[in-house]
XYZ file of C-alpha atoms in Angstrom:
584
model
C 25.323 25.492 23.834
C 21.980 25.280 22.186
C 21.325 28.212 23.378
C 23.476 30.264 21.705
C 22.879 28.206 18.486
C 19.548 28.397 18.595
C 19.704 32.870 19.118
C 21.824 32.517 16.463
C 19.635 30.990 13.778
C 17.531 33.743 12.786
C 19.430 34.327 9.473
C 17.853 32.552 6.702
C 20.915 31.664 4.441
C 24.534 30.840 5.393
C 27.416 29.399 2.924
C 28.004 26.122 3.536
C 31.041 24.856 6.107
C 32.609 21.654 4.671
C 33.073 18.811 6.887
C 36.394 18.426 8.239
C 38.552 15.686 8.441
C 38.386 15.357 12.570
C 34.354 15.381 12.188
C 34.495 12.502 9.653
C 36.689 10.347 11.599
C 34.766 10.806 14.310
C 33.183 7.839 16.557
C 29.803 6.558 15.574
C 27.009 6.816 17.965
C 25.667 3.804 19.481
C 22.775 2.531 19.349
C 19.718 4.779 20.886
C 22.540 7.620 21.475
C 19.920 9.988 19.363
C 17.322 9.964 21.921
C 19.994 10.602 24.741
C 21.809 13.767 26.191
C 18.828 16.193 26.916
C 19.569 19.694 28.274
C 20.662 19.047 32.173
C 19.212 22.704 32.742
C 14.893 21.953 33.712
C 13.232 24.211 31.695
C 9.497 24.697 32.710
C 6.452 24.258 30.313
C 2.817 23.165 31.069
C 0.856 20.709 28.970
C -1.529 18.426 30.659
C -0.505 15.484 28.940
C 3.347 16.288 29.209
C 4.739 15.642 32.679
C 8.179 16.696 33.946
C 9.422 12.646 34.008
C 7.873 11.906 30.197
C 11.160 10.846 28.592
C 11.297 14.129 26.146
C 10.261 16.590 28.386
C 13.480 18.722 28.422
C 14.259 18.549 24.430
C 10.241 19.667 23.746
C 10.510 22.530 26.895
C 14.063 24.038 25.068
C 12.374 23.772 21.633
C 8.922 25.486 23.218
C 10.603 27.805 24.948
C 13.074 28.869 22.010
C 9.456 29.248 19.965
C 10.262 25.987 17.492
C 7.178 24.015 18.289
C 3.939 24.729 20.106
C 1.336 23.118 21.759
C -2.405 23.069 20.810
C -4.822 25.468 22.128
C -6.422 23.196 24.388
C -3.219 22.817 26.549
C -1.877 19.876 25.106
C 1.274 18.743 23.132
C 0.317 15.459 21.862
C 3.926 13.685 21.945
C 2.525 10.540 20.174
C 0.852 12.227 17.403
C 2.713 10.739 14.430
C 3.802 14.035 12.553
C 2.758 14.721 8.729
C 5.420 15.627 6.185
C 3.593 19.184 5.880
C 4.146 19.866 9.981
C 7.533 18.532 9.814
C 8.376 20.862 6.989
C 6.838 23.727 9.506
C 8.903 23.112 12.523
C 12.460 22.410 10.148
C 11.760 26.159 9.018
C 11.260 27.644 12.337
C 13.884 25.791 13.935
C 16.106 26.435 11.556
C 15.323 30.337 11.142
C 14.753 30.273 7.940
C 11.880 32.667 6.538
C 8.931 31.030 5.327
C 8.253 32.423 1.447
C 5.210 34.272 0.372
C 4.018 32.054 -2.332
C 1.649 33.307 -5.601
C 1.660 29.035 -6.434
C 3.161 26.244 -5.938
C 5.887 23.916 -7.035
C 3.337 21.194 -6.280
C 0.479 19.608 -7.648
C -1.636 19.063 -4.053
C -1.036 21.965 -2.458
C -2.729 24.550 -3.051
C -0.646 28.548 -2.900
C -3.499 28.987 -0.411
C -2.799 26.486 1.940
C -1.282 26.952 5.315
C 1.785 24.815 4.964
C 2.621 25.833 1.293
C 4.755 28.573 2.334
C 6.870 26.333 4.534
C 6.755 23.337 1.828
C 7.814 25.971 -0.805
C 10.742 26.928 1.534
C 12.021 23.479 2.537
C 11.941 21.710 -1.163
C 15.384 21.947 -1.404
C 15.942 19.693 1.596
C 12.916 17.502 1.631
C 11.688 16.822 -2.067
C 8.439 15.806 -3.474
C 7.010 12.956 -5.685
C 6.738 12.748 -9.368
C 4.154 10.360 -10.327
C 3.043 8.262 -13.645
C 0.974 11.006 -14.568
C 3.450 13.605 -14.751
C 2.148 15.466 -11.916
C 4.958 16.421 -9.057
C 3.335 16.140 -5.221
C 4.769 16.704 -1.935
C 2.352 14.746 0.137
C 1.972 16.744 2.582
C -0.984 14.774 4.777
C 1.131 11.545 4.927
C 3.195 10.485 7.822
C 7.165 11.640 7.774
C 9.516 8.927 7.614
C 12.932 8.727 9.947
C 14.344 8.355 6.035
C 12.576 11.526 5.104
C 13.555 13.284 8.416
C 17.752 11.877 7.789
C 17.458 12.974 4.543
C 16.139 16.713 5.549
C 18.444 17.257 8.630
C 21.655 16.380 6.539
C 20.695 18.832 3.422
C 19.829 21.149 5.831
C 22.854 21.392 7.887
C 24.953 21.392 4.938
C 26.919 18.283 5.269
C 28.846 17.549 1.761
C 26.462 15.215 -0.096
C 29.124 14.901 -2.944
C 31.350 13.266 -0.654
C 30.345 9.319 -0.861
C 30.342 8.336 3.035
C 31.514 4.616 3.481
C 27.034 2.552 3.530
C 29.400 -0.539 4.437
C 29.339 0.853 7.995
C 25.656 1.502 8.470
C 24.827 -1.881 6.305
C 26.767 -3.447 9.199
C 25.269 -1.480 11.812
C 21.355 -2.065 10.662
C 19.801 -5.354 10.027
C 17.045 -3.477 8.052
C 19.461 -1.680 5.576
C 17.770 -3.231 2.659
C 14.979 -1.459 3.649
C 16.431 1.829 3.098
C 15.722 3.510 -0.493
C 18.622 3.167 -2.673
C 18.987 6.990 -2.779
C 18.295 7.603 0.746
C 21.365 5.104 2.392
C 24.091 8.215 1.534
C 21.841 10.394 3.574
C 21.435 8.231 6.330
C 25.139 7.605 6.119
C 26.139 10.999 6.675
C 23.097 11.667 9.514
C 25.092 8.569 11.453
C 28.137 9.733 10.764
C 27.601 12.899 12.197
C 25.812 11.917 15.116
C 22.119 12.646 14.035
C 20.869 9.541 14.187
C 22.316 6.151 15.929
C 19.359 3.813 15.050
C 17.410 1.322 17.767
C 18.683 -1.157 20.373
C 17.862 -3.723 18.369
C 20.328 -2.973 15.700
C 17.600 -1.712 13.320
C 16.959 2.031 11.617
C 13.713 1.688 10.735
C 14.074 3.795 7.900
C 10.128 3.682 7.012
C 8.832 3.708 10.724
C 6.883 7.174 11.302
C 7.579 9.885 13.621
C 5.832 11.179 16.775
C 6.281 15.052 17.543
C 8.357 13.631 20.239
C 10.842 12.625 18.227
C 10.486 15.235 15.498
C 11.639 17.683 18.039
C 14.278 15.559 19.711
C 15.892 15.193 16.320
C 15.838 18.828 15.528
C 17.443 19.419 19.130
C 20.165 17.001 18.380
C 20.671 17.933 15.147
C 21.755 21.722 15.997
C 23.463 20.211 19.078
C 25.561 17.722 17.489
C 27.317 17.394 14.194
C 29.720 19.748 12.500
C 29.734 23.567 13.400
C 27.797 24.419 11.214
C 24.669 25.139 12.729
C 22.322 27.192 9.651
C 20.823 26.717 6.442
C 22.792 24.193 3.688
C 23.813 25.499 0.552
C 20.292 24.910 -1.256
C 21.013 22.560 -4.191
C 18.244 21.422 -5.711
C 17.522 17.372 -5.725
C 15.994 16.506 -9.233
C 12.904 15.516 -9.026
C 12.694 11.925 -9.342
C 10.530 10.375 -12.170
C 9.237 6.388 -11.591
C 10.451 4.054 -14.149
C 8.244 1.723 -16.147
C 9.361 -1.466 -17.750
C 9.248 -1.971 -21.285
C 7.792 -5.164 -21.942
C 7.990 -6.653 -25.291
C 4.985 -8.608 -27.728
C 4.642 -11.682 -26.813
C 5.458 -14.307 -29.971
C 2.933 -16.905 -31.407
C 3.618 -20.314 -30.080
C 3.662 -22.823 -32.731
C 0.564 -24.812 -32.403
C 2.409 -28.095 -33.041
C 5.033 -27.375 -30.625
C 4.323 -27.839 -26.460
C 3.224 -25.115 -24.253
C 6.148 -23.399 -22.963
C 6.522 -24.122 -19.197
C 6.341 -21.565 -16.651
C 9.918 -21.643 -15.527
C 10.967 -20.958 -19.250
C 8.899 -17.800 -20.254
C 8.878 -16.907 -23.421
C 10.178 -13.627 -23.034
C 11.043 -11.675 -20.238
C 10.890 -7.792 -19.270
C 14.201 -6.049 -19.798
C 16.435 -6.192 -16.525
C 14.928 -3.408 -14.071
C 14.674 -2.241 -10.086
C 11.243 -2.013 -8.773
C 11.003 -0.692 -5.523
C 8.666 -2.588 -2.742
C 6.631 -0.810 -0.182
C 4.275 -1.497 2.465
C 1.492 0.478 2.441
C -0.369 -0.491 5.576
C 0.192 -3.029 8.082
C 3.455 -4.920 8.813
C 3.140 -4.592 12.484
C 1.270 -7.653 13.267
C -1.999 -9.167 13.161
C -5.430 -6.878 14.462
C -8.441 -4.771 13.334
C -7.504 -0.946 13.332
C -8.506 1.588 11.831
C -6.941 4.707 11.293
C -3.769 6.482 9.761
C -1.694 3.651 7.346
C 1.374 3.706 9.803
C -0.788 2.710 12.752
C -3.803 0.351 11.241
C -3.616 -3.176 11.809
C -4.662 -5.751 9.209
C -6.477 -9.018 10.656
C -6.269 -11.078 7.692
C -7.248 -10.484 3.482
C -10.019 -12.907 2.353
C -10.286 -10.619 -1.159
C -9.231 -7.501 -2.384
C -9.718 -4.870 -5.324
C -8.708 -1.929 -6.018
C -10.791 1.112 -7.546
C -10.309 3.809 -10.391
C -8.986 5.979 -7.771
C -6.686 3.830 -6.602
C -8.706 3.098 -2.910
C -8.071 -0.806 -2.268
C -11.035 -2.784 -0.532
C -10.422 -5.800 1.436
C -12.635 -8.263 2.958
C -11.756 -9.675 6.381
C -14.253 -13.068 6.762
C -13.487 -13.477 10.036
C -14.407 -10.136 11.473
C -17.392 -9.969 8.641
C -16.042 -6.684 7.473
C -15.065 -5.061 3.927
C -12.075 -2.434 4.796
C -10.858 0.224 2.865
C -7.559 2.020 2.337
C -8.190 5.914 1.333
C -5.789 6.719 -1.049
C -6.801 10.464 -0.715
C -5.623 10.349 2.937
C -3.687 7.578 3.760
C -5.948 5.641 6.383
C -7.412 2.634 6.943
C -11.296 2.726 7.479
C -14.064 0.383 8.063
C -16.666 0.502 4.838
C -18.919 -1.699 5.558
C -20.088 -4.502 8.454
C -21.982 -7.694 7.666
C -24.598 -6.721 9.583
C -28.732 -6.622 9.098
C -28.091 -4.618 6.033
C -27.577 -7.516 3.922
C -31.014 -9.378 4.902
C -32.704 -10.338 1.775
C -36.018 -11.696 1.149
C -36.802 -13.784 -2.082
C -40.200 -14.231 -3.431
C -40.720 -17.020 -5.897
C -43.074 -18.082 -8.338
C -45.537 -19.383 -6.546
C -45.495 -16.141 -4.368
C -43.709 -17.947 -1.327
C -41.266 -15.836 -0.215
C -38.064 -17.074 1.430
C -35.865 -15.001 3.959
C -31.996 -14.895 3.537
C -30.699 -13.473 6.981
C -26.998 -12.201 7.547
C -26.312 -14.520 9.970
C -26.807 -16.971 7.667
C -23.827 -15.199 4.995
C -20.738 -16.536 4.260
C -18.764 -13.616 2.146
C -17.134 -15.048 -0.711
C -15.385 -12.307 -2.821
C -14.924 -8.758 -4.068
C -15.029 -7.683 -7.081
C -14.980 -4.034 -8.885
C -16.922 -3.088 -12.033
C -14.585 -0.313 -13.752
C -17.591 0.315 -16.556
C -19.889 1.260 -13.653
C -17.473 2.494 -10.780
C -19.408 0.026 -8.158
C -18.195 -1.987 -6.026
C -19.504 -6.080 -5.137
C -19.332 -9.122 -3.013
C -20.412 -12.484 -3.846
C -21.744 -14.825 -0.419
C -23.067 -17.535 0.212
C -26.578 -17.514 2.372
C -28.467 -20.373 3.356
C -32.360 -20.570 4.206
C -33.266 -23.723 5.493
C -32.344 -26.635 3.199
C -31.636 -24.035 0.576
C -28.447 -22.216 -0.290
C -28.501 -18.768 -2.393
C -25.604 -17.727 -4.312
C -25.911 -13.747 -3.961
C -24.064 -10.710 -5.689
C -24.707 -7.440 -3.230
C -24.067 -4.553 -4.749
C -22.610 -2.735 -1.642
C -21.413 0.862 -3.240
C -23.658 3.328 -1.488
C -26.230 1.499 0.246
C -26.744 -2.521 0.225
C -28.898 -3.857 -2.388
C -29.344 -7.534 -4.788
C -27.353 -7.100 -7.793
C -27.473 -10.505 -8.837
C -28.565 -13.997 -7.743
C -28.538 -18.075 -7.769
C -31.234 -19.821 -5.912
C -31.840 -22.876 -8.608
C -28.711 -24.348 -8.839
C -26.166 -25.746 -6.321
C -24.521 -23.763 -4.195
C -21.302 -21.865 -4.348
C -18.312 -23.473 -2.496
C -15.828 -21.574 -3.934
C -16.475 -17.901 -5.489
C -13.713 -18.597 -8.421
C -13.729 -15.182 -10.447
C -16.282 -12.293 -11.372
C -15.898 -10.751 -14.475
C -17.969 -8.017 -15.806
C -18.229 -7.585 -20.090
C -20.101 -3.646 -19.446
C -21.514 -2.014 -17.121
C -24.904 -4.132 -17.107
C -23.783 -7.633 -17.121
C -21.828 -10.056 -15.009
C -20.155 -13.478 -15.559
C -18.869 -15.571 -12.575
C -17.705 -18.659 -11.858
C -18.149 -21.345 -9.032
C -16.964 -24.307 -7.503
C -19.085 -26.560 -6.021
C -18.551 -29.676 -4.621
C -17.067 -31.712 -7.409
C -17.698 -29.192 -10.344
C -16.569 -26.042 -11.985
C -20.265 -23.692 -13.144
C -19.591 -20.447 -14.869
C -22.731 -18.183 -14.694
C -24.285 -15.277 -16.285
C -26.698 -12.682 -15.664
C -28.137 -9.151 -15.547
C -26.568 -6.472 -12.881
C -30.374 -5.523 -12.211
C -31.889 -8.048 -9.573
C -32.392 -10.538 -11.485
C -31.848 -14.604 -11.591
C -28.285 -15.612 -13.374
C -28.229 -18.646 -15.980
C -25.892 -21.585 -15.945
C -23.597 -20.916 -18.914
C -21.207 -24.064 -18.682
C -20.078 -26.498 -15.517
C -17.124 -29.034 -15.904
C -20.122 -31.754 -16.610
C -20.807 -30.472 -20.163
C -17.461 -28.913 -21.029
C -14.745 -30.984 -19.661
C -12.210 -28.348 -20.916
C -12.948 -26.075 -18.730
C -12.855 -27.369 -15.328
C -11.487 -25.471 -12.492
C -11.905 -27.445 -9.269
C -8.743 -27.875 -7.962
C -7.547 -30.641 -5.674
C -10.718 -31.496 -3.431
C -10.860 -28.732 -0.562
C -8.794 -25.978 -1.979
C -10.230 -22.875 -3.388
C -9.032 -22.461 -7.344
C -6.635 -20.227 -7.896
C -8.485 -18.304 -10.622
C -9.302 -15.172 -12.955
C -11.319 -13.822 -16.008
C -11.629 -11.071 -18.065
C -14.777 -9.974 -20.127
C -15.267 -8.601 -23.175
C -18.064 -8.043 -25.394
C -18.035 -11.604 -27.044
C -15.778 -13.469 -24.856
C -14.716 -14.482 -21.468
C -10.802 -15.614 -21.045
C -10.735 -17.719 -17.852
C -7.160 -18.637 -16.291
C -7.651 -21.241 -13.619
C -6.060 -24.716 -12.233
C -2.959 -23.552 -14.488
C -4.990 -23.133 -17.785
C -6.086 -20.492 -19.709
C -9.259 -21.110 -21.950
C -11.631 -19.060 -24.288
C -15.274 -19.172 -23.889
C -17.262 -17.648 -26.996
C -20.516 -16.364 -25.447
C -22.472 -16.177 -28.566
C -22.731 -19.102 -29.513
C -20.984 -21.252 -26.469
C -18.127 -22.523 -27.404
C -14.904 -23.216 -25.536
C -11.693 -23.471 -26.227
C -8.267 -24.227 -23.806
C -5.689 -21.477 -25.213
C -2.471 -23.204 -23.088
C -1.796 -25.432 -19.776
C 1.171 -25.047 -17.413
C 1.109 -28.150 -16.058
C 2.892 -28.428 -12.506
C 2.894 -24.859 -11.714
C 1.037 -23.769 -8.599
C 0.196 -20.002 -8.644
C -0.398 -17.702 -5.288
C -2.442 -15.249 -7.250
C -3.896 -14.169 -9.963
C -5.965 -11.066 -11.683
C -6.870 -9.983 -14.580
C -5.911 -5.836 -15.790
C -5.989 -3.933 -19.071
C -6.856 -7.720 -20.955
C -3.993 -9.474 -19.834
C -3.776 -11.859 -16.698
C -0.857 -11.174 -14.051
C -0.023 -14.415 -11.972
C 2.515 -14.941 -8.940
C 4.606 -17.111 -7.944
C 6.459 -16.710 -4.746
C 8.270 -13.069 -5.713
C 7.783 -13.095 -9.416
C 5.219 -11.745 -11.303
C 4.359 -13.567 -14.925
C 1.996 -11.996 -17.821
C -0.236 -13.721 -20.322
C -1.797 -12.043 -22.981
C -5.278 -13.242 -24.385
C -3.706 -16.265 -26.484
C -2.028 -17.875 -23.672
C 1.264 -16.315 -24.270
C 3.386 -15.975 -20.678
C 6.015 -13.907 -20.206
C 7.993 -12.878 -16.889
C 6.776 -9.484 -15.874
C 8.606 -8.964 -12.870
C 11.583 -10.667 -11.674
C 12.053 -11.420 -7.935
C 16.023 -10.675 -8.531
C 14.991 -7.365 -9.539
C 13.097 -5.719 -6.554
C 14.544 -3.336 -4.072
C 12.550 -3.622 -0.560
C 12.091 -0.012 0.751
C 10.224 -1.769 3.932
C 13.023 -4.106 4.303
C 10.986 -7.206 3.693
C 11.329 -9.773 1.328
C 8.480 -11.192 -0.561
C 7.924 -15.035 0.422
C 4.394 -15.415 -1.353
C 2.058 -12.528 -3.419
C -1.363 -12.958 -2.484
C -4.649 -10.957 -3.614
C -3.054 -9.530 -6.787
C -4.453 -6.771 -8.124
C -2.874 -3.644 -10.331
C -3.680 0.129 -10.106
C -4.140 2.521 -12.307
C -0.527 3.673 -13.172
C 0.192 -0.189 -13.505
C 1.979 -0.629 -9.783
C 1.571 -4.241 -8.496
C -0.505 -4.103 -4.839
C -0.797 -7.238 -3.304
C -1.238 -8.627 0.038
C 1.635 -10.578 2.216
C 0.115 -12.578 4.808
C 3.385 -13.693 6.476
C 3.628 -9.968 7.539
C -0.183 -9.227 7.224
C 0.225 -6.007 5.330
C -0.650 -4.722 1.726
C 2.402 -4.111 0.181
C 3.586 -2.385 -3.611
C 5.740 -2.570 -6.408
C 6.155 0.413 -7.930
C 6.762 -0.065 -11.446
């Protein structure tokens, strides 16, 4: 039968057929059914790393044969190559005869008129649709992974099944334990693709609706999708999705506490963000604990010590066990190691009286992250010992490793608590040692820092948390001032001259997390994000109730918060050890 379907596909627009009654009623698939029910006919096809028994063989030899999908020149197919949203969009086309356009530009932003896949990306936007991001812009992302959600969503706009026609989700929310997981707009889709015997989901009652595909399973679902399903075999009728544009929540001015009245608690904000749905994503990790490199769908995530994220939106995590600072590429979606704790970070300090004092790396305990926006560069804080000595040390490790910043007269850091950076010269941090809270100061140019205050001379401003837990803890810098949020306080600290002053206490709330972006300080606790501006005023800036879990996870506890540039929330969820995002 494919056979004849397949011949007959070389026409590159048909009406659409409507789905009849007997088609709608008929029996869903079961489970796994959409990698079943290859061609019984052996077709023949030779790739070295392809045999006759691999479970796909038949469906990739029919699709081969019929010209759909080919090999690479050195003789191999590469089943298990997950398949990118651009090659996805190349094999749809030819499979589904459709005539790739000759493009003078481009509906999208990053792609190019020039590049290989834009006329096949410019011919299947009706069916798979792009991106419109904070910025305006409108992408297709062509380099990162396809989805089984993208691939549903494709197959049934292709084939023409009537969108308009609101299939029954109660049926595949009972079918698939990871339904929440699918996007709002994508569960009609995926409705229709079961419905129609595209896709029947995993033996373990999931869909998996964010899992990537192989070109395995690419071309098995092309096969089955112009094998099974309603007659109508050719190109849908071509309406247009609208682009989608991200929402962003309006959050209103905080108001003025009264100074006589007490601090509003943390389970009574003061104001919260109009209701909203934020979507959640996982951006890499999610399937279990390791130390992988490579594309996001793939990489393995041991554990997050620290994290940042840069102007470009790249997101750096240190991994203390494995003594490595990772790095997710936003340009390319992978997972890459940036730098090892290696000989690199050897130091040698000579002091005054000319003696000069080695710091070796297998004496470093890494500490924290942090990320200059003034500068562009990128830091970690460690601790190094020398003997009976310990050196609090800020590496500046953008390009190659060098001394930023150091402590070697006072006591040493237990507990890195924030780094905050007023310009692109200067840095402030703050420590915990064993009983005390130190805030420091000093020059980003190899130099000594200088003890500003410590929880011995300015009681109000003591971080140290219960003895043997690192304080959860933030600051933000300015020109004149340094607003500190730690142990469930936010204070003031006038630099010139010191002075100090506690701006509001939450007394009984434990935080996850907490950073500081754009001024303000963003806290968690479990799934809910609060805000505080500069005078201590909190507000709720997300609310747990109003999240939508694209990866079908639910958030237990936020944990290395940090914002991007377009204001999304990135954060790190060790119960699933993955870096995860709320798109806002």
């Amino acid at each position: 039968m494919i056979r004849k379907i397949l011949m007959g596909m070389t026409i590159a627009t048909l009406t659409t057929a409507s789905i009849t009654a007997t088609m709608a009623s008929a029996a869903l698939p079961t489970y796994g059914e959409e990698w079943q029910n290859a061609e019984t006919t052996q077709q023949n096809i030779s790739f070295i790393d392809l045999p006759s028994t691999h479970w796909a063989y038949n469906y990739i030899a029919e699709m081969v044969n019929r010209k759909v999908i080919s090999g690479y020149p050195d003789s191999r197919f590469r089943p298990n190559n997950t398949i990118t949203r651009a090659e996805f969009a190349k094999i749809m086309i030819t499979a589904s005869g459709i005539t790739p356009k000759k493009v003078n530009y481009s509906s999208f932003s990053d792609i190019p008129a020039t590049n290989w896949a834009s006329p096949f990306v410019e011919s299947v936007k009706d069916y798979m649709t792009g991106y419109r991001t904070a910025d305006g812009k409108y992408i297709f992302n062509p380099s990162a992974p396809a989805t089984r959600e993208d691939v549903a969503i494709a197959l049934v706009k292709l084939k023409g099944y009537d969108a308009n026609r609101l299939p029954d989700q109660s049926t595949i929310e009972a079918m698939f334990k990871d339904y929440a997981g699918i996007s709002e707009s994508a569960k009609g889709y995926v409705a229709l693709a079961v419905e129609n015997g595209l896709v029947s989901g995993f033996q373990d009652e999931t869909f998996r609706p964010q899992a990537t595909i192989t070109r395995a399973e690419a071309t098995v679902m092309l096969w089955r999708a112009y094998q099974y399903g309603n007659d109508n075999k050719e190109i849908g009728g071509g309406q247009t999705t609208a682009n989608p544009t991200p929402t962003t929540p309006s959050t209103p001015s905080p108001t003025t506490p009264d100074s006589s009245a007490p601090i509003t608690p943390v389970d009574q904000p003061s104001a919260s963000t109009p209701s909203a749905k934020f979507t959640v994503e996982t951006l890499v990790g999610g399937s279990g604990a390791g130390d992988l490199d490579g594309p996001v769908r793939t990489a393995k995530i041991n554990q997050i010590d620290s994290m940042v994220v840069d102007k470009s939106n790249n997101i750096y995590f240190l991994d203390s066990q494995t003594l490595k600072i990772r790095k997710f590429n936003s340009s390319n979606g992978t997972i890459e190691t940036f730098k090892t704790i290696n000989q690199d970070f050897n130091w040698n300090y000579k002091d005054a009286d000319g003696k000069t004092k080695h710091y070796d790396y297998k004496d470093l305990t890494p500490l924290k992250l942090a990320y200059n926006p003034a500068n562009g560069k990128l830091y970690l804080a460690a601790r190094v010992f020398s003997g009976h000595s310990t050196a609090t040390i800020l590496y500046d490790i953008t390009n190659s490793i060098s001394v930023a910043t150091f402590d070697v007269n006072h006591v040493g850091a237990r507990y890195m608590d924030f780094i905050a950076f007023p310009d692109a010269e200067n840095v402030m941090y703050g420590v915990t040692a064993s009983h005390e809270s130190n805030i420091f100061e000093g020059k980003l140019n190899q130099s000594q820092v200088e003890q500003v205050v410590s929880s011995t001379t300015y009681n109000a401003i003591d971080l140290t948390d219960y003895y043997g837990y690192a304080p959860v803890a933030a600051a933000h810098a300015t020109a004149n001032n340094l607003y500190v949020f730690g142990r469930s306080k936010m204070y003031d600290l006038q630099r010139f001259p010191v002075k100090v002053e506690k701006l509001a206490e939450y007394d009984g709330s434990r935080y996850d997390s907490v950073s500081a972006y754009n001024g303000k300080m963003y806290m968690t606790m479990a799934d809910t994000v609060y805000e505080m501006a500069a005078d201590g005023n909190m507000i709720t800036f997300v609310n747990g109730s109003d999240l939508i879990y694209k990866d079908g996870a639910p958030i237990i506890q936020m944990k290395q918060l940090n914002l991007d540039t377009n204001g999304n929330v990135i954060f790190y969820d060790d119960n699933s050890k993955s870096i995860r995002r709320i798109n806002l």
